[in-house]
Short mmCIF file of C-alpha atoms and ligand atoms in Angstrom, two decimals:
data_model
loop_
_atom_site.label_atom_id
_atom_site.label_comp_id
_atom_site.label_asym_id
_atom_site.label_seq_id
_atom_site.Cartn_x
_atom_site.Cartn_y
_atom_site.Cartn_z
CA MET A 5 -0.66 0.46 0.48
CA GLN A 6 1.24 2.42 3.10
CA SER A 7 0.19 1.54 6.62
CA THR A 8 -0.99 4.05 9.21
CA ALA A 9 -2.09 1.39 11.63
CA HIS A 10 0.46 2.68 14.11
CA ASP A 11 -1.44 6.06 14.13
CA PHE A 12 -4.70 4.25 15.07
CA LYS A 13 -5.58 6.39 17.93
CA ASP A 14 -5.14 9.61 15.91
CA ASN A 15 -7.01 8.12 13.05
CA VAL A 16 -9.93 7.33 15.39
CA GLY A 17 -9.94 10.89 16.64
CA ALA A 18 -10.13 12.17 13.03
CA ALA A 19 -12.89 9.68 12.10
CA LEU A 20 -15.04 10.57 15.15
CA ALA A 21 -14.83 14.26 14.28
CA ASP A 22 -15.75 13.80 10.54
CA PRO A 23 -19.50 14.58 10.10
CA ASN A 24 -19.60 13.22 6.54
CA LEU A 25 -18.24 9.86 7.78
CA GLN A 26 -20.49 9.73 10.73
CA ASP A 27 -23.47 10.38 8.40
CA SER A 28 -22.50 7.57 6.16
CA LEU A 29 -21.89 5.18 8.99
CA ALA A 30 -25.26 5.81 10.55
CA LYS A 31 -26.86 4.47 7.21
CA LEU A 32 -24.49 1.59 7.10
CA LYS A 33 -25.48 0.45 10.57
CA VAL A 34 -29.16 -0.11 9.60
CA GLY A 35 -28.56 -1.31 6.02
CA PHE A 36 -26.37 -4.38 5.70
CA SER A 37 -26.95 -5.89 9.09
CA GLU A 38 -30.81 -5.74 8.79
CA ARG A 39 -30.72 -7.26 5.30
CA ARG A 40 -28.41 -10.00 6.48
CA ARG A 41 -30.86 -10.78 9.35
CA GLN A 42 -33.83 -10.96 7.05
CA ALA A 43 -32.03 -13.17 4.49
CA ALA A 44 -30.87 -15.50 7.16
CA GLU A 45 -34.44 -15.83 8.55
CA ARG A 46 -35.69 -16.63 5.08
CA LEU A 47 -33.46 -19.64 4.78
CA PRO A 48 -34.23 -22.32 7.45
CA GLU A 49 -30.98 -24.24 6.71
CA PHE A 50 -28.79 -21.09 7.05
CA GLU A 51 -27.02 -22.18 10.32
CA ALA A 52 -26.53 -25.68 8.90
CA LEU A 53 -24.98 -24.09 5.79
CA ARG A 54 -22.58 -22.08 7.97
CA ASP A 55 -21.43 -25.29 9.52
CA ARG A 56 -20.91 -26.87 6.15
CA ALA A 57 -19.09 -23.70 4.91
CA ARG A 58 -16.75 -23.86 7.89
CA ASP A 59 -16.09 -27.56 7.28
CA ILE A 60 -15.29 -27.02 3.66
CA LYS A 61 -12.79 -24.30 4.37
CA ASP A 62 -11.19 -26.33 7.28
CA HIS A 63 -10.84 -29.35 4.99
CA ALA A 64 -9.29 -27.18 2.19
CA LEU A 65 -6.81 -25.66 4.61
CA ALA A 66 -5.87 -29.00 5.99
CA ASN A 67 -5.00 -30.22 2.56
CA LEU A 68 -4.00 -26.92 1.01
CA ASP A 69 -0.82 -28.24 -0.79
CA PHE A 70 -2.86 -30.98 -2.39
CA TYR A 71 -5.69 -28.75 -3.68
CA LEU A 72 -3.36 -25.95 -4.87
CA GLU A 73 -1.33 -28.35 -6.95
CA GLU A 74 -4.48 -29.95 -8.36
CA PHE A 75 -5.74 -26.44 -9.24
CA GLU A 76 -2.40 -25.77 -10.95
CA ARG A 77 -2.51 -28.93 -12.92
CA LYS A 78 -6.04 -28.13 -14.12
CA VAL A 79 -5.20 -24.60 -15.16
CA MET A 80 -2.17 -25.78 -17.11
CA ALA A 81 -4.07 -28.51 -18.85
CA LEU A 82 -6.46 -25.82 -20.01
CA GLY A 83 -3.63 -23.76 -21.52
CA GLY A 84 -3.34 -21.28 -18.64
CA HIS A 85 -0.29 -20.45 -16.45
CA VAL A 86 0.06 -20.34 -12.69
CA HIS A 87 2.73 -18.24 -10.93
CA TRP A 88 3.67 -18.74 -7.26
CA ALA A 89 4.36 -15.57 -5.34
CA PRO A 90 5.83 -16.03 -1.91
CA THR A 91 5.82 -12.33 -1.09
CA ALA A 92 3.98 -9.19 -2.13
CA ALA A 93 7.16 -7.99 -3.95
CA ASP A 94 7.13 -11.30 -6.00
CA ALA A 95 3.53 -10.81 -6.95
CA ARG A 96 4.08 -7.22 -8.06
CA GLN A 97 7.11 -8.27 -10.19
CA ILE A 98 5.18 -11.19 -11.87
CA ILE A 99 2.26 -8.97 -12.79
CA GLY A 100 4.56 -6.14 -13.93
CA GLU A 101 6.34 -8.55 -16.25
CA LEU A 102 3.27 -10.03 -17.56
CA CYS A 103 1.88 -6.58 -18.45
CA ARG A 104 5.07 -5.55 -20.01
CA SER A 105 5.13 -8.80 -22.15
CA VAL A 106 2.02 -7.61 -24.04
CA GLY A 107 3.07 -3.94 -24.16
CA ALA A 108 0.35 -3.01 -21.75
CA ARG A 109 -0.50 0.74 -21.32
CA THR A 110 -3.73 0.25 -19.31
CA VAL A 111 -4.96 -2.48 -17.06
CA ALA A 112 -8.68 -2.80 -16.30
CA LYS A 113 -8.93 -3.98 -12.71
CA SER A 114 -11.98 -5.55 -11.04
CA LYS A 115 -12.13 -5.23 -7.31
CA SER A 116 -9.37 -7.12 -5.50
CA MET A 117 -8.41 -6.63 -1.89
CA VAL A 118 -5.23 -8.72 -2.55
CA ALA A 119 -4.11 -6.11 -5.19
CA GLU A 120 -4.49 -3.42 -2.43
CA GLU A 121 -2.51 -5.73 -0.06
CA ILE A 122 0.44 -5.73 -2.48
CA ALA A 123 0.09 -2.12 -3.51
CA LEU A 124 -0.24 -3.07 -7.09
CA ASN A 125 -1.49 0.29 -8.48
CA GLU A 126 1.48 2.16 -7.20
CA HIS A 127 3.81 -0.50 -8.90
CA LEU A 128 1.95 -0.37 -12.21
CA GLU A 129 2.13 3.32 -12.22
CA ALA A 130 5.87 3.37 -11.60
CA LEU A 131 6.14 1.10 -14.71
CA GLY A 132 4.09 3.64 -16.78
CA ILE A 133 1.06 1.45 -16.88
CA ALA A 134 -2.35 2.97 -15.88
CA PRO A 135 -4.45 0.83 -13.60
CA ILE A 136 -8.20 1.60 -14.03
CA GLU A 137 -10.52 0.55 -11.24
CA THR A 138 -13.86 -0.65 -12.88
CA ASP A 139 -15.81 -1.49 -9.68
CA LEU A 140 -17.89 1.65 -9.17
CA GLY A 141 -16.80 2.10 -5.40
CA GLU A 142 -13.16 1.45 -6.29
CA TYR A 143 -13.36 3.82 -9.20
CA ILE A 144 -14.69 6.62 -6.97
CA ILE A 145 -11.95 6.17 -4.40
CA GLN A 146 -9.26 5.91 -7.05
CA LEU A 147 -10.42 9.30 -8.37
CA ARG A 148 -10.10 10.69 -4.75
CA HIS A 149 -6.74 8.91 -4.09
CA GLU A 150 -8.13 7.11 -1.14
CA PRO A 151 -7.87 3.59 0.11
CA PRO A 152 -11.07 1.41 0.44
CA SER A 153 -12.94 1.66 3.72
CA HIS A 154 -14.88 -1.52 3.47
CA ILE A 155 -14.20 -4.98 2.07
CA ILE A 156 -17.30 -5.07 -0.16
CA ALA A 157 -18.23 -1.38 -0.15
CA PRO A 158 -15.08 0.50 -0.67
CA ALA A 159 -16.65 3.94 -0.89
CA VAL A 160 -19.18 3.49 1.90
CA HIS A 161 -17.56 6.30 3.86
CA LEU A 162 -18.64 8.84 1.27
CA THR A 163 -21.86 10.77 0.86
CA LYS A 164 -23.73 11.25 -2.42
CA ASP A 165 -22.62 14.84 -2.46
CA GLN A 166 -19.00 13.96 -2.10
CA VAL A 167 -19.30 11.59 -5.02
CA ALA A 168 -21.06 14.22 -7.09
CA ASP A 169 -18.18 16.66 -6.51
CA THR A 170 -15.56 14.07 -7.32
CA PHE A 171 -17.27 13.22 -10.62
CA LEU A 172 -17.61 16.84 -11.46
CA GLU A 173 -13.95 17.44 -10.90
CA HIS A 174 -12.60 14.56 -12.82
CA HIS A 175 -15.24 14.09 -15.57
CA ALA A 176 -15.56 17.77 -16.50
CA PRO A 177 -12.40 17.56 -18.76
CA LEU A 178 -14.18 14.66 -20.55
CA GLY A 179 -17.13 16.86 -21.26
CA PHE A 180 -19.44 15.94 -18.38
CA THR A 181 -19.88 19.40 -16.99
CA ARG A 182 -23.25 19.13 -15.11
CA ARG A 183 -23.17 18.46 -11.37
CA LEU A 184 -25.38 15.39 -10.89
CA THR A 185 -27.66 14.94 -7.83
CA GLU A 186 -29.43 11.63 -8.55
CA ARG A 187 -27.74 8.29 -7.81
CA ASN A 188 -28.82 6.73 -11.11
CA ASP A 189 -27.36 9.66 -13.12
CA LEU A 190 -24.01 9.30 -11.27
CA VAL A 191 -23.94 5.57 -12.03
CA ALA A 192 -24.81 6.13 -15.71
CA GLU A 193 -22.06 8.78 -16.02
CA ALA A 194 -19.50 6.43 -14.52
CA ARG A 195 -20.66 3.63 -16.79
CA HIS A 196 -20.19 5.83 -19.86
CA VAL A 197 -16.64 6.87 -18.77
CA LEU A 198 -15.66 3.39 -17.82
CA ARG A 199 -16.99 1.71 -20.99
CA GLN A 200 -14.23 3.19 -23.09
CA LYS A 201 -11.67 2.17 -20.59
CA PHE A 202 -12.68 -1.39 -20.87
CA LEU A 203 -12.36 -1.26 -24.66
CA ASP A 204 -8.85 0.29 -24.35
CA ALA A 205 -7.37 -2.15 -21.78
CA ASP A 206 -4.66 -4.43 -22.80
CA VAL A 207 -4.86 -6.49 -19.64
CA GLY A 208 -7.72 -7.38 -17.35
CA LEU A 209 -6.94 -8.07 -13.73
CA THR A 210 -9.36 -9.60 -11.32
CA GLY A 211 -9.38 -11.14 -7.79
CA ALA A 212 -11.12 -14.40 -7.08
CA ASN A 213 -13.64 -15.25 -4.37
CA PHE A 214 -12.84 -18.97 -4.81
CA LEU A 215 -10.36 -21.10 -6.87
CA VAL A 216 -11.91 -24.43 -7.73
CA ALA A 217 -9.36 -27.21 -7.77
CA GLU A 218 -11.49 -29.86 -9.57
CA THR A 219 -11.96 -27.63 -12.62
CA GLY A 220 -9.07 -25.12 -12.49
CA SER A 221 -11.69 -22.24 -12.39
CA SER A 222 -11.46 -18.96 -10.67
CA MET A 223 -14.85 -17.79 -9.35
CA LEU A 224 -15.80 -14.17 -8.86
CA VAL A 225 -18.97 -12.54 -7.64
CA THR A 226 -19.95 -8.95 -8.37
CA ASN A 227 -23.09 -6.98 -8.55
CA GLU A 228 -22.01 -4.76 -11.41
CA GLY A 229 -20.74 -7.14 -14.09
CA ASN A 230 -17.52 -5.14 -14.37
CA ALA A 231 -15.40 -8.30 -13.75
CA ASP A 232 -16.91 -9.92 -16.86
CA LEU A 233 -15.88 -7.02 -19.02
CA SER A 234 -12.41 -6.90 -17.38
CA ASN A 235 -11.75 -10.61 -18.11
CA THR A 236 -13.30 -10.97 -21.51
CA LEU A 237 -12.36 -7.82 -23.50
CA PRO A 238 -8.57 -7.58 -22.99
CA LYS A 239 -6.25 -9.97 -24.60
CA MET A 240 -4.67 -11.04 -21.29
CA HIS A 241 -6.46 -12.02 -18.10
CA ILE A 242 -4.55 -12.14 -14.86
CA VAL A 243 -6.22 -13.59 -11.71
CA LEU A 244 -4.49 -12.41 -8.45
CA ALA A 245 -5.60 -14.51 -5.49
CA SER A 246 -4.20 -15.53 -2.17
CA ILE A 247 -3.58 -19.21 -1.56
CA GLU A 248 -6.35 -19.78 1.02
CA LYS A 249 -8.94 -19.22 -1.80
CA VAL A 250 -8.69 -22.65 -3.10
CA ILE A 251 -11.58 -25.11 -2.39
CA PRO A 252 -12.10 -28.65 -3.65
CA THR A 253 -15.21 -28.64 -5.80
CA LEU A 254 -17.88 -26.75 -7.54
CA GLU A 255 -20.39 -28.22 -5.16
CA ASP A 256 -18.43 -26.68 -2.28
CA ALA A 257 -18.42 -23.40 -4.06
CA ALA A 258 -22.30 -23.60 -4.21
CA VAL A 259 -22.41 -23.87 -0.45
CA LEU A 260 -19.96 -20.98 0.11
CA LEU A 261 -21.88 -18.71 -2.40
CA ARG A 262 -25.16 -19.27 -0.55
CA VAL A 263 -23.69 -18.03 2.72
CA LEU A 264 -21.45 -15.30 1.14
CA ALA A 265 -24.27 -13.32 -0.57
CA ARG A 266 -26.64 -13.49 2.36
CA SER A 267 -23.89 -12.49 4.84
CA ALA A 268 -22.48 -9.71 2.78
CA THR A 269 -25.47 -7.88 1.30
CA GLY A 270 -28.50 -9.90 2.41
CA GLN A 271 -29.00 -11.08 -1.30
CA GLU A 272 -29.82 -14.61 -2.02
CA SER A 273 -27.27 -14.50 -4.76
CA SER A 274 -24.89 -11.86 -6.10
CA ALA A 275 -26.00 -10.42 -9.39
CA TYR A 276 -23.10 -12.02 -11.38
CA THR A 277 -21.12 -15.10 -10.62
CA THR A 278 -18.36 -15.67 -13.05
CA LEU A 279 -16.30 -18.74 -13.68
CA ASN A 280 -13.10 -18.22 -15.51
CA THR A 281 -11.60 -21.55 -16.76
CA GLY A 282 -8.54 -21.01 -18.92
CA PRO A 283 -7.95 -18.83 -21.91
CA LYS A 284 -10.22 -18.54 -25.00
CA ARG A 285 -10.68 -21.84 -26.90
CA ASN A 286 -10.69 -21.93 -30.75
CA ASP A 287 -14.50 -22.06 -30.91
CA ASP A 288 -15.11 -19.46 -28.20
CA LEU A 289 -16.58 -16.15 -29.50
CA ASP A 290 -14.67 -14.05 -27.01
CA GLY A 291 -12.25 -14.22 -24.11
CA PRO A 292 -8.64 -13.53 -23.44
CA SER A 293 -5.87 -15.28 -25.42
CA ALA A 294 -3.69 -15.55 -22.43
CA TYR A 295 -4.80 -16.56 -18.89
CA HIS A 296 -2.47 -16.32 -15.84
CA VAL A 297 -3.14 -17.00 -12.15
CA VAL A 298 -0.84 -15.44 -9.55
CA LEU A 299 -1.07 -17.26 -6.23
CA LEU A 300 -0.01 -15.04 -3.35
CA ASP A 301 1.28 -16.44 -0.01
CA ASN A 302 2.60 -13.32 1.79
CA GLY A 303 2.82 -15.04 5.18
CA ARG A 304 -0.33 -17.17 5.04
CA SER A 305 1.50 -20.55 4.93
CA SER A 306 3.17 -19.69 8.20
CA VAL A 307 -0.13 -19.64 9.87
CA LEU A 308 -1.23 -23.18 8.70
CA GLY A 309 -1.25 -25.66 11.58
CA THR A 310 -1.14 -22.88 14.28
CA LYS A 311 -3.92 -21.72 16.58
CA MET A 312 -4.35 -18.80 14.16
CA GLN A 313 -5.28 -20.84 11.16
CA ASP A 314 -8.98 -20.22 11.59
CA MET A 315 -8.42 -16.69 10.20
CA LEU A 316 -7.76 -18.27 6.79
CA ARG A 317 -11.31 -19.41 6.47
CA CYS A 318 -12.46 -15.83 5.84
CA ILE A 319 -14.41 -15.40 2.64
CA ARG A 320 -14.44 -11.60 2.76
CA CYS A 321 -18.07 -11.00 3.20
CA GLY A 322 -17.68 -8.00 5.43
CA ALA A 323 -20.38 -9.07 7.89
CA CYS A 324 -18.11 -8.79 10.86
CA MET A 325 -17.40 -5.16 10.22
CA ASN A 326 -21.14 -4.49 9.46
CA HIS A 327 -22.02 -5.69 12.90
CA CYS A 328 -19.00 -4.35 14.77
CA PRO A 329 -19.74 -1.33 17.11
CA VAL A 330 -16.24 -0.14 16.86
CA TYR A 331 -16.22 -0.17 13.02
CA GLY A 332 -19.66 1.36 13.14
CA ALA A 333 -18.24 4.35 15.06
CA ILE A 334 -14.87 4.87 13.18
CA GLY A 335 -15.28 3.37 9.73
CA GLY A 336 -12.58 1.52 7.88
CA HIS A 337 -9.88 4.09 7.24
CA ALA A 338 -8.93 4.50 10.94
CA TYR A 339 -7.73 0.88 10.92
CA GLY A 340 -4.81 2.21 8.75
CA TRP A 341 -4.43 -0.59 6.36
CA VAL A 342 -6.23 -2.84 3.72
CA TYR A 343 -8.40 -4.95 5.86
CA PRO A 344 -10.61 -3.04 8.48
CA GLY A 345 -13.05 -4.28 11.17
CA PRO A 346 -12.59 -7.38 13.27
CA ILE A 347 -11.01 -9.44 10.53
CA GLY A 348 -8.60 -6.63 9.94
CA ALA A 349 -7.67 -6.56 13.67
CA VAL A 350 -6.76 -10.30 13.21
CA LEU A 351 -5.30 -10.32 9.79
CA THR A 352 -3.30 -7.00 9.77
CA PRO A 353 -1.00 -7.94 12.68
CA GLN A 354 -0.23 -11.23 10.91
CA LEU A 355 0.57 -9.51 7.57
CA ILE A 356 2.38 -6.40 8.59
CA GLY A 357 3.41 -7.21 12.19
CA VAL A 358 2.03 -6.73 15.64
CA GLU A 359 4.54 -4.06 16.31
CA GLU A 360 2.90 -1.97 13.52
CA ALA A 361 -0.73 -2.93 14.08
CA GLY A 362 -0.84 -3.80 17.79
CA ASP A 363 -3.62 -1.34 18.51
CA LEU A 364 -6.08 -2.91 16.13
CA PRO A 365 -6.81 -6.16 18.27
CA ASN A 366 -7.56 -3.78 21.10
CA ALA A 367 -10.22 -2.01 19.13
CA SER A 368 -12.93 -4.42 20.30
CA THR A 369 -15.44 -4.65 23.09
CA PHE A 370 -15.31 -8.38 22.67
CA CYS A 371 -19.09 -8.25 22.47
CA GLY A 372 -18.99 -11.29 20.11
CA ARG A 373 -21.25 -10.04 17.34
CA CYS A 374 -18.54 -10.56 14.73
CA GLU A 375 -18.19 -14.22 15.49
CA SER A 376 -21.95 -14.66 15.77
CA VAL A 377 -22.58 -13.54 12.16
CA CYS A 378 -19.38 -14.78 10.48
CA PRO A 379 -20.61 -17.23 7.79
CA VAL A 380 -17.61 -19.60 8.32
CA ARG A 381 -17.62 -19.21 12.13
CA ILE A 382 -14.18 -17.60 12.71
CA PRO A 383 -13.65 -17.19 16.43
CA LEU A 384 -12.57 -13.52 15.92
CA PRO A 385 -12.59 -12.46 19.64
CA ARG A 386 -10.30 -15.49 20.53
CA LEU A 387 -7.85 -14.51 17.61
CA MET A 388 -7.85 -10.92 18.72
CA ARG A 389 -7.12 -12.08 22.23
CA HIS A 390 -4.10 -14.00 20.84
CA TRP A 391 -2.72 -10.74 19.49
CA ARG A 392 -3.28 -9.02 22.70
CA GLU A 393 -1.29 -11.63 24.45
CA ARG A 394 1.60 -11.31 21.99
CA GLU A 395 1.53 -7.56 22.39
CA PHE A 396 1.80 -7.97 26.15
CA GLU A 397 4.56 -10.58 25.93
CA ARG A 398 6.62 -8.32 23.64
CA HIS A 399 6.10 -5.27 25.95
CA LEU A 400 4.24 -3.38 23.24
CA THR A 401 1.48 -2.44 25.77
CA PRO A 402 1.88 0.96 27.40
CA TRP A 403 3.71 0.95 30.67
CA THR A 404 0.72 2.26 32.57
CA ALA A 405 -1.56 -0.50 31.26
CA ARG A 406 1.01 -3.13 32.07
CA GLN A 407 1.47 -1.84 35.60
CA GLY A 408 -2.37 -1.63 36.03
CA LEU A 409 -2.78 -5.16 34.87
CA ALA A 410 -0.04 -6.44 37.07
CA LEU A 411 -1.64 -4.68 40.01
CA TRP A 412 -5.05 -6.20 39.24
CA ALA A 413 -3.47 -9.72 38.84
CA TRP A 414 -1.78 -9.42 42.18
CA PHE A 415 -5.10 -8.63 43.91
CA ALA A 416 -7.03 -11.28 41.87
CA ARG A 417 -4.79 -13.93 43.13
CA ARG A 418 -5.79 -12.95 46.69
CA PRO A 419 -9.57 -13.22 46.66
CA ARG A 420 -10.33 -11.98 50.15
CA LEU A 421 -8.20 -8.95 49.77
CA TYR A 422 -9.57 -8.34 46.29
CA ARG A 423 -13.16 -8.29 47.57
CA GLY A 424 -12.23 -6.02 50.51
CA MET A 425 -10.49 -3.59 48.13
CA ALA A 426 -13.37 -3.76 45.65
CA GLN A 427 -15.81 -2.74 48.34
CA ILE A 428 -13.61 0.20 49.43
CA ALA A 429 -13.15 1.29 45.79
CA ASN A 430 -16.98 0.87 45.13
CA ARG A 431 -17.78 3.11 48.08
CA MET A 432 -15.36 5.77 46.99
CA LEU A 433 -16.58 5.86 43.47
CA ALA A 434 -20.13 6.10 44.75
CA MET A 435 -19.16 9.06 46.84
CA CYS A 436 -17.22 10.69 43.99
CA GLY A 437 -20.02 10.08 41.45
CA ARG A 438 -22.74 11.95 43.33
CA ALA A 439 -22.05 15.03 41.33
CA GLU A 440 -21.85 14.70 37.55
CA GLY A 441 -18.40 15.25 36.01
CA ARG A 442 -16.46 14.49 39.32
CA TYR A 443 -14.67 11.46 37.83
CA ARG A 444 -13.05 13.68 35.31
CA MET A 445 -10.92 14.99 38.03
CA LEU A 446 -9.60 11.45 39.03
CA PRO A 447 -5.96 10.62 37.99
CA LEU A 448 -5.62 8.12 35.21
CA ALA A 449 -9.38 8.27 34.35
CA GLY A 450 -8.84 11.22 31.85
CA GLY A 451 -8.60 9.03 28.76
CA TRP A 452 -11.98 7.54 29.40
CA THR A 453 -13.81 10.55 30.69
CA ARG A 454 -12.57 13.07 28.15
CA PHE A 455 -15.49 12.26 25.96
CA ARG A 456 -18.09 10.89 28.42
CA ASP A 457 -18.92 10.81 32.12
CA PHE A 458 -18.55 7.75 34.26
CA PRO A 459 -21.78 6.66 35.89
CA ALA A 460 -21.76 6.16 39.66
CA PRO A 461 -21.97 2.40 40.82
CA PRO A 462 -25.60 1.51 41.35
CA PRO A 463 -26.58 0.86 44.98
CA GLY A 464 -26.18 -2.63 46.43
CA GLY A 465 -22.49 -2.98 46.61
CA THR A 466 -20.15 -4.94 44.47
CA PHE A 467 -21.05 -7.90 42.18
CA HIS A 468 -19.50 -10.26 44.82
CA ALA A 469 -21.53 -8.80 47.59
CA GLN A 470 -24.79 -9.03 45.66
CA TRP A 471 -23.88 -12.52 44.58
CA ALA A 472 -23.35 -13.51 48.25
CA ARG A 473 -26.61 -11.91 49.36
CA THR A 474 -28.69 -13.70 46.76
CA GLY A 475 -26.95 -17.04 46.87
CA GLY A 476 -26.25 -16.75 43.08
CA LYS A 477 -30.01 -16.10 42.24
CA ARG A 478 -31.21 -13.16 40.39
CA PRO A 479 -33.02 -10.69 42.76
S1 LIG B 512 -14.18 -12.82 9.23
FE1 LIG B 512 -16.13 -13.85 8.77
S2 LIG B 512 -17.68 -12.16 8.82
FE2 LIG B 512 -15.64 -11.19 8.65
S3 LIG B 512 -15.31 -10.86 6.47
FE3 LIG B 512 -14.34 -12.86 7.00
S4 LIG B 512 -15.98 -14.41 6.54
FE4 LIG B 512 -16.91 -12.42 6.70
#
């Protein structure tokens, strides 16, 4: 996927001005987060499970080489194949060659963010192979030639009317000429169209939520069952997964599944949990005759053992973006690449460079909600702060911001002078702020006040002055 992360500020402007997007985001804000809250309340051991989930992922990351090799051994013993892809280009090439080896004309894809990360669809199309997205949300955005806007709900930015128009445009040549208005009808029509595509596909390609080292299984959760058709009907099944998905045991998977579904959608369990363990055996009724796992690194191993390793715990539940006030205002496309929201603000600079994606870690108020809901307790604000520091060190921060921070730091190192200047500034702002809109005239304040006014400071002086008056006690 082509990045537009460097256009983040323009993307934000467009997102804020898009009424359809704002309508969809308003529903998202009350949907997922409320369901997660209720699901967590219903499970007394939820917080303890989050600790266990974090520990499982930390243990797997600390021993990643061991568990990956164990996973590879198990897959090969079952008659499958494992391919190591150091880069996105390697992964594309491996998958392209596998598809060609069976003369594939169509590939049925189940939702995979890693496939987005390596721009797999564009590569397959260039080879003359048609990738068919089978997850309903992914299918809708594929018809619209759009990237996903959310990790678990890729078409969440669209209204029902937009989906209806898209289906009418693309399904009319197939004989579906009625514009549908009910959700169930839209789903039924998509199911009808996709069913034939499953039957026609030569290769099924899925992602994996987890790779289980002890059994050599890839584990996938969906709510639509599309992954099961993608991996059982075609003659070849390819699993594309990044290396940090490996975990030691099935018991560990059970813990992670319990926090994943609750954090993602508020469900106690996703509708379908599928384990793929090698190709079809002689006495199996169905299944693929060839089974391949492509393990993508793409820069992840360089994070191991660093302060940023915690980001590799992510199990892609989407809770951080569901609770993020910035994501809730601008949606996923504004982030300009595959992974939006707080985890995107951490992961994207790592994967495509802080020069390209340096604005993303700044798209946070550091309110901490993302960390407070993350099922594997990733310290997202700390990781974003890391990128802000790298951005500052590499002089990627705008000159005005650098000078402003340098000036603030100079005063902050001289506390008495700082307090005196703060009092003067406070009085001046109080005088300016008596009439609404006056701040708009101040130099350097235009970026902030273009869309909102700046409230005058409340009476009582600066924080320091109030602190001194009350002796540190609340008034
Ligand atoms: S960072 Fe945490 S909350 Fe966000 S998607 Fe990953 S696991 Fe979920």
